[in-house]
Amino acid sequence: MYKNRRAFLKNMGLGVAGTLAIPAQSWSKSKTPLETAIHELKEFPNPNSEQYWEIVASQFQFAKGVKYFNNASLGACPFPIRKATNTFRDTLDDFPSKYMWGGWDEEKEATRKKVAAVFSVSEEEIALIHNTTEGMNLIAQSIALSPGDEVILADHEHASAVVPWTVWQESKGVKLIRPTLPILPQSKEEIVAIFKAAITRNTKVISVCHMVNTNGMLLPIKEISKIAHEKGILVAVDGAQGAGMVATNLGEMDCDFYTVSAHKWLFAPKGIGIFYAKKNQQELLKPLIVARGYKDPSIRRLENYNTRNLPELLGLGAAIDYRNTIGGTTIHRRTYALKHYFLKAIKNNDTIVPKTPSSDDLSAGIQVVEIKGKEVKEVKEQLFKDFGIDSRPMTKFGLNAVRLSFAIFITKKDIDNLVAALNTIANT
């Protein structure tokens, strides 16, 4: 049994901010509370213990009665990261000019290195931006394309990926090719074949989701990158739904660009994002906003906004510290454990129909299910009204299904309650 849970929670609340050396805090000069919290976590050497995950879940605070299965829409920020970010805000307002311009340079670079380590790339390939939408705009407005050139965007791409290509490129005569993906593909090869068939001699870019937001389908980025690069085609990835949920080694995936909203599966503050660009492709990119320092040859020129919300940026570093106390591999395994637990629980119920591919190669912590004979908006409303479960109704592509997110704060007990709620709705 965990003997001092209240002390543990207090330590975790303070610990993450302490790792980034906030000058105004005297406690940062001593051994960081995060180190103490890591020691406490080691009382649970087996992360398969459900009690371990109940402790993790207790770090996330929601409104009374809310069971949050909607992390794919807007991520939740754990209490320790809220506390860390607010401490950074206080420090900035205590001495604004110092910390906005220079006082946190080392901490900013430390955050960049932490992010790079998560994705197994160099910190010189990481820009710290605002969100996925900004990243997709960076790519779409930068690439020099000509009338008749083609960009492949599958039909499940998010609007934040499609609109930038439409505005920046289609308007000047570039063609957007929109192949259709199956809702329930049987293999990675089936998806790769669709992209391969869409390639022509005019294809210059494939813009693709790591994981689609519609039904949680995981796309084979490594294999898509391979067929693209064989023909000199660039690969740009919207990583909003994959990064942090599943292992994401960008070196192995070999895409040219990858962009993330860090609030989702990295549980960072809202308004901070990550942009990856291969070193040898960075010369293609032009900043969306230009200011002093625009000639910087490094990737930092893409994040040169002059004043910006640095507490959120440093909050991202704190979120990575928090994540690392659990471990990326552990989170990856937990994601799949929750998926399997959920699918097993609904396996013999013919009225609850999965609309997400079942293979672990093709899905992870987003699962979409339809209740036969029920209109999805009514299901979503009943889930929240009667059970406090927040989900996302999905109606595109004929889904008529609720999207459920299995983040690290979801326990097996939560899934038991979810399945019971779905059964109740199905039987009424």
PDB file of N, CA and C in Angstrom, residues 1 24 61 80 118 171 189 191 193 216 239 245 282-283 303 306 311 315 319 327 348 363 381 419 427:
ATOM      1  N   MET A   1       0.839  -1.207   0.000  1.00  0.00           N
ATOM      2  CA  MET A   1       0.000   0.000   0.000  1.00  0.00           C
ATOM      3  C   MET A   1       0.875   1.259   0.000  1.00  0.00           C
ATOM      4  N   ALA A  24      12.853  32.805  -8.357  1.00  0.00           N
ATOM      5  CA  ALA A  24      12.103  33.385  -7.245  1.00  0.00           C
ATOM      6  C   ALA A  24      11.784  32.385  -6.150  1.00  0.00           C
ATOM      7  N   GLN A  61      -7.118  16.956 -12.426  1.00  0.00           N
ATOM      8  CA  GLN A  61      -8.316  17.439 -11.739  1.00  0.00           C
ATOM      9  C   GLN A  61      -9.341  17.919 -12.759  1.00  0.00           C
ATOM     10  N   PRO A  80       0.371  19.088 -11.379  1.00  0.00           N
ATOM     11  CA  PRO A  80       1.745  19.572 -11.204  1.00  0.00           C
ATOM     12  C   PRO A  80       2.192  20.510 -12.312  1.00  0.00           C
ATOM     13  N   VAL A 118      12.464  13.138 -26.633  1.00  0.00           N
ATOM     14  CA  VAL A 118      11.208  12.387 -26.739  1.00  0.00           C
ATOM     15  C   VAL A 118      11.048  11.803 -28.138  1.00  0.00           C
ATOM     16  N   SER A 171      -4.628  27.840 -54.468  1.00  0.00           N
ATOM     17  CA  SER A 171      -5.040  29.107 -55.068  1.00  0.00           C
ATOM     18  C   SER A 171      -4.111  29.541 -56.202  1.00  0.00           C
ATOM     19  N   GLU A 189      -0.304  -2.410 -45.242  1.00  0.00           N
ATOM     20  CA  GLU A 189      -0.035  -2.482 -46.674  1.00  0.00           C
ATOM     21  C   GLU A 189      -1.207  -1.952 -47.498  1.00  0.00           C
ATOM     22  N   ILE A 191      -3.165   0.493 -46.707  1.00  0.00           N
ATOM     23  CA  ILE A 191      -3.097   1.955 -46.683  1.00  0.00           C
ATOM     24  C   ILE A 191      -1.953   2.458 -47.563  1.00  0.00           C
ATOM     25  N   ALA A 193      -0.694   1.112 -50.131  1.00  0.00           N
ATOM     26  CA  ALA A 193      -1.056   0.932 -51.541  1.00  0.00           C
ATOM     27  C   ALA A 193      -1.909   2.086 -52.048  1.00  0.00           C
ATOM     28  N   GLY A 216      -9.497   7.414 -35.174  1.00  0.00           N
ATOM     29  CA  GLY A 216      -8.320   6.912 -34.468  1.00  0.00           C
ATOM     30  C   GLY A 216      -7.446   5.979 -35.271  1.00  0.00           C
ATOM     31  N   GLY A 239       1.066  15.453 -36.490  1.00  0.00           N
ATOM     32  CA  GLY A 239       1.262  14.500 -35.405  1.00  0.00           C
ATOM     33  C   GLY A 239       0.431  14.768 -34.174  1.00  0.00           C
ATOM     34  N   MET A 245       1.193   9.717 -27.226  1.00  0.00           N
ATOM     35  CA  MET A 245       0.343   8.557 -26.958  1.00  0.00           C
ATOM     36  C   MET A 245       1.088   7.261 -27.269  1.00  0.00           C
ATOM     37  N   GLN A 282      15.529  22.128 -43.795  1.00  0.00           N
ATOM     38  CA  GLN A 282      15.165  23.387 -43.133  1.00  0.00           C
ATOM     39  C   GLN A 282      15.328  24.608 -44.033  1.00  0.00           C
ATOM     40  N   GLU A 283      16.203  24.512 -45.024  1.00  0.00           N
ATOM     41  CA  GLU A 283      16.390  25.648 -45.922  1.00  0.00           C
ATOM     42  C   GLU A 283      15.139  25.944 -46.750  1.00  0.00           C
ATOM     43  N   GLU A 303      10.504  30.412 -34.794  1.00  0.00           N
ATOM     44  CA  GLU A 303       9.781  30.670 -33.542  1.00  0.00           C
ATOM     45  C   GLU A 303      10.108  32.052 -32.985  1.00  0.00           C
ATOM     46  N   ASN A 306       9.339  37.614 -31.078  1.00  0.00           N
ATOM     47  CA  ASN A 306       9.687  38.721 -30.181  1.00  0.00           C
ATOM     48  C   ASN A 306       9.095  38.428 -28.804  1.00  0.00           C
ATOM     49  N   PRO A 311       5.904  31.247 -20.195  1.00  0.00           N
ATOM     50  CA  PRO A 311       5.478  30.270 -19.182  1.00  0.00           C
ATOM     51  C   PRO A 311       4.908  28.998 -19.792  1.00  0.00           C
ATOM     52  N   GLY A 315       6.405  25.464 -19.410  1.00  0.00           N
ATOM     53  CA  GLY A 315       5.455  24.457 -18.947  1.00  0.00           C
ATOM     54  C   GLY A 315       5.556  23.175 -19.755  1.00  0.00           C
ATOM     55  N   ALA A 319       6.170  19.504 -18.432  1.00  0.00           N
ATOM     56  CA  ALA A 319       5.326  18.372 -18.815  1.00  0.00           C
ATOM     57  C   ALA A 319       6.170  17.186 -19.279  1.00  0.00           C
ATOM     58  N   GLY A 327       7.578   7.443 -17.964  1.00  0.00           N
ATOM     59  CA  GLY A 327       8.319   6.768 -19.019  1.00  0.00           C
ATOM     60  C   GLY A 327       7.502   6.623 -20.293  1.00  0.00           C
ATOM     61  N   ASN A 348     -18.446  -9.134 -26.985  1.00  0.00           N
ATOM     62  CA  ASN A 348     -19.624  -9.993 -27.189  1.00  0.00           C
ATOM     63  C   ASN A 348     -20.941  -9.230 -27.229  1.00  0.00           C
ATOM     64  N   SER A 363      -4.229   1.152 -34.782  1.00  0.00           N
ATOM     65  CA  SER A 363      -4.927   2.005 -33.810  1.00  0.00           C
ATOM     66  C   SER A 363      -4.286   1.877 -32.441  1.00  0.00           C
ATOM     67  N   GLU A 381     -24.935  13.044 -25.746  1.00  0.00           N
ATOM     68  CA  GLU A 381     -25.656  13.810 -24.732  1.00  0.00           C
ATOM     69  C   GLU A 381     -26.050  12.946 -23.545  1.00  0.00           C
ATOM     70  N   VAL A 419     -18.192   1.249 -20.158  1.00  0.00           N
ATOM     71  CA  VAL A 419     -18.858   0.122 -20.822  1.00  0.00           C
ATOM     72  C   VAL A 419     -20.258  -0.084 -20.244  1.00  0.00           C
ATOM     73  N   ASN A 427     -29.413  -0.462 -24.382  1.00  0.00           N
ATOM     74  CA  ASN A 427     -30.593  -1.265 -23.997  1.00  0.00           C
ATOM     75  C   ASN A 427     -31.821  -0.429 -23.680  1.00  0.00           C
TER      76      ASN A 427
END
